[in-house]
């Protein structure tokens, strides 16, 4: 097999591969900075919780309007924001911290979504909602992904300093009288929007992988925020392209293939990165 047949031909010959490539590349560009901010804010598990919270809303939307994009996306956004609000209320007015309250509500949401689809849908419908299908992404889904990416990048550009301060020291803005909660709320909303956009292509279980794995890899390699963003973007782009190629040539599901490629970067980084096992071991040796 020539290099052209291996890397270029799948995208040159098939329209569905080009559409999947565009959708995944734009999604990676949008998800990477959000994932980095969640890692810095130590809210990685919140992203996972919100990705599962999308399911019951998408299930209700599916039962009403089938796989029509407005119903799926609208239901997913409403369900995820509802879980975020309820978890925030529980964390504020009980002894539970935010992580614990998110865990309780996302498990409830996941179970409810599975029950709804299992009871009134089919096993095929459940698998589609859980794992998605990048290769079946249509023009409407591309518009949603592009819109979410535009909103995410624009909001981050406008609120960059406040978001960074809120991630590094959540108490600083409140002490300075400027209030950090709008930035926190904005980050949650961006997380929900990106997960819903990713859900259209990769399903509720796989969408979080494209957000958190590149960000986690970046944290092992870079020290500055621009460096973290750059590494996360690079890993996300290579993972999407490599995952689509692996999916095409090996006949694997595209969403899981993309996440597995990103997971390979993560495993390598754990060993070789400056902040991974080898780098930390070398630092300990120098300290001695």
mmCIF file of C-alpha atoms in Angstrom:
data_model
loop_
_atom_site.group_PDB
_atom_site.id
_atom_site.type_symbol
_atom_site.label_atom_id
_atom_site.label_comp_id
_atom_site.label_asym_id
_atom_site.label_seq_id
_atom_site.Cartn_x
_atom_site.Cartn_y
_atom_site.Cartn_z
ATOM 1 C CA UNK A 1 0.000 0.000 0.000
ATOM 2 C CA UNK A 2 1.444 3.358 -1.033
ATOM 3 C CA UNK A 3 1.611 6.406 1.195
ATOM 4 C CA UNK A 4 -1.090 8.065 -0.912
ATOM 5 C CA UNK A 5 -3.450 5.114 -0.484
ATOM 6 C CA UNK A 6 -2.733 5.016 3.240
ATOM 7 C CA UNK A 7 -3.104 8.699 4.161
ATOM 8 C CA UNK A 8 -4.766 10.659 1.358
ATOM 9 C CA UNK A 9 -6.988 8.373 -0.711
ATOM 10 C CA UNK A 10 -9.662 7.810 1.989
ATOM 11 C CA UNK A 11 -10.313 11.557 2.208
ATOM 12 C CA UNK A 12 -9.878 12.229 -1.508
ATOM 13 C CA UNK A 13 -12.230 9.496 -2.694
ATOM 14 C CA UNK A 14 -15.094 9.541 -0.180
ATOM 15 C CA UNK A 15 -17.299 12.465 0.704
ATOM 16 C CA UNK A 16 -18.311 10.998 4.072
ATOM 17 C CA UNK A 17 -14.640 10.807 5.099
ATOM 18 C CA UNK A 18 -14.080 14.464 4.178
ATOM 19 C CA UNK A 19 -17.172 15.494 6.128
ATOM 20 C CA UNK A 20 -16.042 13.456 9.134
ATOM 21 C CA UNK A 21 -12.567 14.990 8.899
ATOM 22 C CA UNK A 22 -13.885 18.556 8.859
ATOM 23 C CA UNK A 23 -16.249 17.895 11.750
ATOM 24 C CA UNK A 24 -13.637 16.210 13.921
ATOM 25 C CA UNK A 25 -10.909 18.779 13.230
ATOM 26 C CA UNK A 26 -13.209 21.682 14.128
ATOM 27 C CA UNK A 27 -14.427 19.791 17.183
ATOM 28 C CA UNK A 28 -10.846 19.166 18.314
ATOM 29 C CA UNK A 29 -10.008 22.868 17.946
ATOM 30 C CA UNK A 30 -13.025 23.776 20.052
ATOM 31 C CA UNK A 31 -12.732 21.088 22.732
ATOM 32 C CA UNK A 32 -8.994 21.379 23.407
ATOM 33 C CA UNK A 33 -8.967 24.764 25.200
ATOM 34 C CA UNK A 34 -12.064 23.857 27.203
ATOM 35 C CA UNK A 35 -10.406 20.614 28.290
ATOM 36 C CA UNK A 36 -7.230 22.471 29.301
ATOM 37 C CA UNK A 37 -9.232 24.855 31.485
ATOM 38 C CA UNK A 38 -11.079 21.957 33.104
ATOM 39 C CA UNK A 39 -7.756 20.254 33.892
ATOM 40 C CA UNK A 40 -6.327 23.449 35.394
ATOM 41 C CA UNK A 41 -9.514 23.955 37.391
ATOM 42 C CA UNK A 42 -9.377 20.303 38.552
ATOM 43 C CA UNK A 43 -12.823 19.728 37.083
ATOM 44 C CA UNK A 44 -11.993 16.865 34.720
ATOM 45 C CA UNK A 45 -14.567 14.549 36.287
ATOM 46 C CA UNK A 46 -17.196 17.272 35.912
ATOM 47 C CA UNK A 47 -16.713 17.065 32.159
ATOM 48 C CA UNK A 48 -17.256 13.325 32.314
ATOM 49 C CA UNK A 49 -20.381 13.831 34.405
ATOM 50 C CA UNK A 50 -21.831 16.355 31.961
ATOM 51 C CA UNK A 51 -21.120 14.072 29.004
ATOM 52 C CA UNK A 52 -23.285 11.399 30.624
ATOM 53 C CA UNK A 53 -25.907 13.962 31.622
ATOM 54 C CA UNK A 54 -26.540 14.673 27.935
ATOM 55 C CA UNK A 55 -28.031 11.194 27.449
ATOM 56 C CA UNK A 56 -31.503 11.528 29.032
ATOM 57 C CA UNK A 57 -32.175 14.804 27.219
ATOM 58 C CA UNK A 58 -31.031 13.319 23.931
ATOM 59 C CA UNK A 59 -33.170 10.251 24.655
ATOM 60 C CA UNK A 60 -36.279 12.384 25.213
ATOM 61 C CA UNK A 61 -35.473 14.366 22.064
ATOM 62 C CA UNK A 62 -35.084 11.133 20.116
ATOM 63 C CA UNK A 63 -38.411 9.772 21.377
ATOM 64 C CA UNK A 64 -40.135 12.990 20.272
ATOM 65 C CA UNK A 65 -38.377 13.778 17.003
ATOM 66 C CA UNK A 66 -36.221 10.775 16.126
ATOM 67 C CA UNK A 67 -32.658 11.539 15.111
ATOM 68 C CA UNK A 68 -33.570 15.085 14.043
ATOM 69 C CA UNK A 69 -30.682 17.306 15.124
ATOM 70 C CA UNK A 70 -32.721 20.089 16.835
ATOM 71 C CA UNK A 71 -34.429 17.602 19.138
ATOM 72 C CA UNK A 72 -31.239 15.714 20.025
ATOM 73 C CA UNK A 73 -29.116 18.819 20.556
ATOM 74 C CA UNK A 74 -31.811 20.767 22.373
ATOM 75 C CA UNK A 75 -32.649 17.894 24.696
ATOM 76 C CA UNK A 76 -28.971 17.255 25.438
ATOM 77 C CA UNK A 77 -28.284 20.912 26.275
ATOM 78 C CA UNK A 78 -31.300 21.192 28.578
ATOM 79 C CA UNK A 79 -30.498 17.936 30.411
ATOM 80 C CA UNK A 80 -26.805 18.735 30.914
ATOM 81 C CA UNK A 81 -27.482 22.285 32.135
ATOM 82 C CA UNK A 82 -30.173 20.967 34.479
ATOM 83 C CA UNK A 83 -27.715 18.490 35.990
ATOM 84 C CA UNK A 84 -25.114 21.265 36.348
ATOM 85 C CA UNK A 85 -27.612 23.543 38.115
ATOM 86 C CA UNK A 86 -28.876 20.817 40.446
ATOM 87 C CA UNK A 87 -25.324 19.716 41.287
ATOM 88 C CA UNK A 88 -24.367 23.318 42.015
ATOM 89 C CA UNK A 89 -27.362 23.754 44.322
ATOM 90 C CA UNK A 90 -26.579 20.496 46.112
ATOM 91 C CA UNK A 91 -22.940 21.488 46.520
ATOM 92 C CA UNK A 92 -23.884 24.902 47.909
ATOM 93 C CA UNK A 93 -26.599 23.942 50.371
ATOM 94 C CA UNK A 94 -25.341 20.540 51.597
ATOM 95 C CA UNK A 95 -22.077 19.149 52.954
ATOM 96 C CA UNK A 96 -21.313 17.542 49.564
ATOM 97 C CA UNK A 97 -18.612 19.122 47.429
ATOM 98 C CA UNK A 98 -19.183 19.844 43.744
ATOM 99 C CA UNK A 99 -17.543 16.620 42.521
ATOM 100 C CA UNK A 100 -19.689 14.434 44.757
ATOM 101 C CA UNK A 101 -22.926 16.170 43.796
ATOM 102 C CA UNK A 102 -22.042 15.908 40.084
ATOM 103 C CA UNK A 103 -21.353 12.191 40.520
ATOM 104 C CA UNK A 104 -24.749 11.578 42.054
ATOM 105 C CA UNK A 105 -26.708 13.473 39.428
ATOM 106 C CA UNK A 106 -24.782 12.191 36.415
ATOM 107 C CA UNK A 107 -25.283 8.555 37.475
ATOM 108 C CA UNK A 108 -28.982 9.269 37.854
ATOM 109 C CA UNK A 109 -29.072 10.915 34.417
ATOM 110 C CA UNK A 110 -27.150 8.097 32.740
ATOM 111 C CA UNK A 111 -29.423 5.423 34.196
ATOM 112 C CA UNK A 112 -32.533 7.400 33.220
ATOM 113 C CA UNK A 113 -31.322 7.819 29.640
ATOM 114 C CA UNK A 114 -30.550 4.115 29.240
ATOM 115 C CA UNK A 115 -33.968 3.180 30.666
ATOM 116 C CA UNK A 116 -35.801 5.571 28.338
ATOM 117 C CA UNK A 117 -34.094 4.244 25.201
ATOM 118 C CA UNK A 118 -34.305 0.609 26.300
ATOM 119 C CA UNK A 119 -38.004 0.919 27.110
ATOM 120 C CA UNK A 120 -39.244 2.928 24.130
ATOM 121 C CA UNK A 121 -36.406 2.629 21.625
ATOM 122 C CA UNK A 122 -34.146 -0.225 20.582
ATOM 123 C CA UNK A 123 -30.671 -1.552 21.249
ATOM 124 C CA UNK A 124 -29.467 -0.052 17.956
ATOM 125 C CA UNK A 125 -30.767 3.369 19.020
ATOM 126 C CA UNK A 126 -29.033 3.064 22.395
ATOM 127 C CA UNK A 127 -25.693 2.151 20.794
ATOM 128 C CA UNK A 128 -26.003 5.078 18.371
ATOM 129 C CA UNK A 129 -26.658 7.553 21.201
ATOM 130 C CA UNK A 130 -23.861 6.156 23.374
ATOM 131 C CA UNK A 131 -21.168 5.839 20.719
ATOM 132 C CA UNK A 132 -22.335 8.022 17.817
ATOM 133 C CA UNK A 133 -21.130 7.702 14.247
ATOM 134 C CA UNK A 134 -18.556 10.164 12.942
ATOM 135 C CA UNK A 135 -18.848 8.761 9.427
ATOM 136 C CA UNK A 136 -22.581 9.526 9.361
ATOM 137 C CA UNK A 137 -22.194 13.203 10.308
ATOM 138 C CA UNK A 138 -24.285 15.448 8.034
ATOM 139 C CA UNK A 139 -24.233 19.110 7.029
ATOM 140 C CA UNK A 140 -26.559 20.150 9.869
ATOM 141 C CA UNK A 141 -24.231 18.597 12.446
ATOM 142 C CA UNK A 142 -21.266 20.347 10.813
ATOM 143 C CA UNK A 143 -23.049 23.674 11.204
ATOM 144 C CA UNK A 144 -23.637 22.936 14.893
ATOM 145 C CA UNK A 145 -19.993 22.010 15.442
ATOM 146 C CA UNK A 146 -18.814 25.134 13.600
ATOM 147 C CA UNK A 147 -21.188 27.361 15.589
ATOM 148 C CA UNK A 148 -20.068 25.887 18.917
ATOM 149 C CA UNK A 149 -16.400 26.256 17.967
ATOM 150 C CA UNK A 150 -16.964 29.905 17.020
ATOM 151 C CA UNK A 151 -18.784 30.634 20.288
ATOM 152 C CA UNK A 152 -16.109 28.842 22.342
ATOM 153 C CA UNK A 153 -13.127 30.587 20.797
ATOM 154 C CA UNK A 154 -14.851 34.005 20.852
ATOM 155 C CA UNK A 155 -15.826 33.661 24.521
ATOM 156 C CA UNK A 156 -12.355 32.507 25.527
ATOM 157 C CA UNK A 157 -10.796 35.420 23.652
ATOM 158 C CA UNK A 158 -13.089 37.960 25.322
ATOM 159 C CA UNK A 159 -12.851 36.498 28.837
ATOM 160 C CA UNK A 160 -9.305 35.128 28.697
ATOM 161 C CA UNK A 161 -7.830 36.956 31.686
ATOM 162 C CA UNK A 162 -10.813 36.343 33.935
ATOM 163 C CA UNK A 163 -11.001 32.678 33.003
ATOM 164 C CA UNK A 164 -7.290 32.179 33.690
ATOM 165 C CA UNK A 165 -7.526 33.911 37.051
ATOM 166 C CA UNK A 166 -10.593 31.896 37.981
ATOM 167 C CA UNK A 167 -8.831 28.642 37.071
ATOM 168 C CA UNK A 168 -5.596 29.452 38.898
ATOM 169 C CA UNK A 169 -7.118 31.013 42.016
ATOM 170 C CA UNK A 170 -10.939 30.790 42.241
ATOM 171 C CA UNK A 171 -10.984 32.899 45.405
ATOM 172 C CA UNK A 172 -8.964 35.792 44.004
ATOM 173 C CA UNK A 173 -11.662 37.416 41.863
ATOM 174 C CA UNK A 174 -14.173 37.186 44.678
ATOM 175 C CA UNK A 175 -11.703 38.766 47.113
ATOM 176 C CA UNK A 176 -10.973 41.502 44.573
ATOM 177 C CA UNK A 177 -14.674 42.245 44.282
ATOM 178 C CA UNK A 178 -14.992 41.184 40.642
ATOM 179 C CA UNK A 179 -16.729 37.841 41.190
ATOM 180 C CA UNK A 180 -15.523 34.609 39.611
ATOM 181 C CA UNK A 181 -18.875 32.860 39.304
ATOM 182 C CA UNK A 182 -19.722 34.231 35.803
ATOM 183 C CA UNK A 183 -16.486 32.752 34.469
ATOM 184 C CA UNK A 184 -17.187 29.463 36.217
ATOM 185 C CA UNK A 185 -20.710 29.390 34.807
ATOM 186 C CA UNK A 186 -19.412 30.306 31.366
ATOM 187 C CA UNK A 187 -16.932 27.416 31.461
ATOM 188 C CA UNK A 188 -19.718 24.997 32.386
ATOM 189 C CA UNK A 189 -21.905 26.277 29.535
ATOM 190 C CA UNK A 190 -18.997 25.944 27.077
ATOM 191 C CA UNK A 191 -18.369 22.409 28.322
ATOM 192 C CA UNK A 192 -22.019 21.498 27.752
ATOM 193 C CA UNK A 193 -22.093 23.036 24.265
ATOM 194 C CA UNK A 194 -18.917 21.249 23.188
ATOM 195 C CA UNK A 195 -20.108 17.932 24.588
ATOM 196 C CA UNK A 196 -23.419 18.272 22.747
ATOM 197 C CA UNK A 197 -21.547 19.117 19.544
ATOM 198 C CA UNK A 198 -19.255 16.138 20.118
ATOM 199 C CA UNK A 199 -22.213 13.922 20.928
ATOM 200 C CA UNK A 200 -23.543 14.438 17.391
ATOM 201 C CA UNK A 201 -20.409 12.787 16.031
ATOM 202 C CA UNK A 202 -19.030 10.552 18.765
ATOM 203 C CA UNK A 203 -21.878 9.728 21.133
ATOM 204 C CA UNK A 204 -22.221 10.602 24.797
ATOM 205 C CA UNK A 205 -19.545 8.167 26.023
ATOM 206 C CA UNK A 206 -16.818 9.056 23.515
ATOM 207 C CA UNK A 207 -17.279 12.853 23.249
ATOM 208 C CA UNK A 208 -15.501 13.518 26.535
ATOM 209 C CA UNK A 209 -12.413 11.652 25.270
ATOM 210 C CA UNK A 210 -11.632 14.267 22.614
ATOM 211 C CA UNK A 211 -11.950 16.991 25.240
ATOM 212 C CA UNK A 212 -9.985 15.565 28.166
ATOM 213 C CA UNK A 213 -7.296 13.260 26.740
ATOM 214 C CA UNK A 214 -5.474 15.937 24.663
ATOM 215 C CA UNK A 215 -5.676 18.330 27.628
ATOM 216 C CA UNK A 216 -4.259 15.682 29.967
ATOM 217 C CA UNK A 217 -1.426 14.930 27.541
ATOM 218 C CA UNK A 218 -0.672 18.652 27.285
ATOM 219 C CA UNK A 219 -0.410 18.929 31.063
ATOM 220 C CA UNK A 220 2.378 16.334 30.999
ATOM 221 C CA UNK A 221 4.402 18.223 28.366
ATOM 222 C CA UNK A 222 3.861 21.958 28.837
ATOM 223 C CA UNK A 223 4.118 24.474 31.680
ATOM 224 C CA UNK A 224 2.592 27.641 30.219
ATOM 225 C CA UNK A 225 -1.034 28.143 29.219
ATOM 226 C CA UNK A 226 -0.195 28.884 25.548
ATOM 227 C CA UNK A 227 1.940 25.750 25.540
ATOM 228 C CA UNK A 228 -0.877 23.707 27.055
ATOM 229 C CA UNK A 229 -3.319 24.983 24.440
ATOM 230 C CA UNK A 230 -0.886 24.325 21.593
ATOM 231 C CA UNK A 231 -0.050 20.773 22.656
ATOM 232 C CA UNK A 232 -3.732 19.962 23.286
ATOM 233 C CA UNK A 233 -4.692 21.281 19.849
ATOM 234 C CA UNK A 234 -1.905 19.285 18.203
ATOM 235 C CA UNK A 235 -2.794 16.049 19.969
ATOM 236 C CA UNK A 236 -6.482 16.563 19.203
ATOM 237 C CA UNK A 237 -5.842 17.142 15.500
ATOM 238 C CA UNK A 238 -3.486 14.184 15.100
ATOM 239 C CA UNK A 239 -5.839 11.947 17.100
ATOM 240 C CA UNK A 240 -8.832 12.800 14.910
ATOM 241 C CA UNK A 241 -6.968 12.321 11.636
ATOM 242 C CA UNK A 242 -5.199 9.174 12.839
ATOM 243 C CA UNK A 243 -8.382 7.751 14.349
ATOM 244 C CA UNK A 244 -10.336 8.249 11.121
ATOM 245 C CA UNK A 245 -7.596 6.542 9.112
ATOM 246 C CA UNK A 246 -7.411 3.636 11.560
ATOM 247 C CA UNK A 247 -11.195 3.353 11.455
ATOM 248 C CA UNK A 248 -11.216 3.312 7.639
ATOM 249 C CA UNK A 249 -8.394 0.813 7.100
ATOM 250 C CA UNK A 250 -9.116 -1.507 10.050
ATOM 251 C CA UNK A 251 -12.911 -1.366 9.893
ATOM 252 C CA UNK A 252 -13.239 -0.095 13.472
ATOM 253 C CA UNK A 253 -15.863 2.270 14.929
ATOM 254 C CA UNK A 254 -14.608 5.773 14.232
ATOM 255 C CA UNK A 255 -15.361 7.421 17.590
ATOM 256 C CA UNK A 256 -13.607 4.795 19.725
ATOM 257 C CA UNK A 257 -10.717 4.705 17.217
ATOM 258 C CA UNK A 258 -10.145 8.443 17.691
ATOM 259 C CA UNK A 259 -10.204 8.070 21.468
ATOM 260 C CA UNK A 260 -7.797 5.111 21.310
ATOM 261 C CA UNK A 261 -5.277 7.137 19.277
ATOM 262 C CA UNK A 262 -5.517 9.932 21.853
ATOM 263 C CA UNK A 263 -5.102 7.293 24.584
ATOM 264 C CA UNK A 264 -1.886 6.127 22.922
ATOM 265 C CA UNK A 265 -0.532 9.688 23.185
ATOM 266 C CA UNK A 266 -1.523 9.661 26.851
ATOM 267 C CA UNK A 267 0.239 6.382 27.629
ATOM 268 C CA UNK A 268 3.423 7.472 25.848
ATOM 269 C CA UNK A 269 3.325 10.842 27.627
ATOM 270 C CA UNK A 270 2.973 9.200 31.018
ATOM 271 C CA UNK A 271 6.361 7.599 30.431
ATOM 272 C CA UNK A 272 8.348 10.064 28.298
ATOM 273 C CA UNK A 273 6.966 13.540 29.015
ATOM 274 C CA UNK A 274 8.874 16.025 31.211
ATOM 275 C CA UNK A 275 6.127 15.786 33.834
ATOM 276 C CA UNK A 276 5.656 12.051 33.324
ATOM 277 C CA UNK A 277 7.323 9.110 35.010
ATOM 278 C CA UNK A 278 10.783 9.538 33.463
ATOM 279 C CA UNK A 279 10.855 13.317 33.973
ATOM 280 C CA UNK A 280 9.755 13.092 37.587
ATOM 281 C CA UNK A 281 12.231 10.311 38.270
ATOM 282 C CA UNK A 282 15.046 12.404 36.798
ATOM 283 C CA UNK A 283 14.030 15.406 38.919
ATOM 284 C CA UNK A 284 14.054 13.296 42.063
ATOM 285 C CA UNK A 285 17.491 11.968 41.158
ATOM 286 C CA UNK A 286 18.861 15.495 40.625
ATOM 287 C CA UNK A 287 17.403 16.617 43.968
ATOM 288 C CA UNK A 288 19.312 13.857 45.726
#
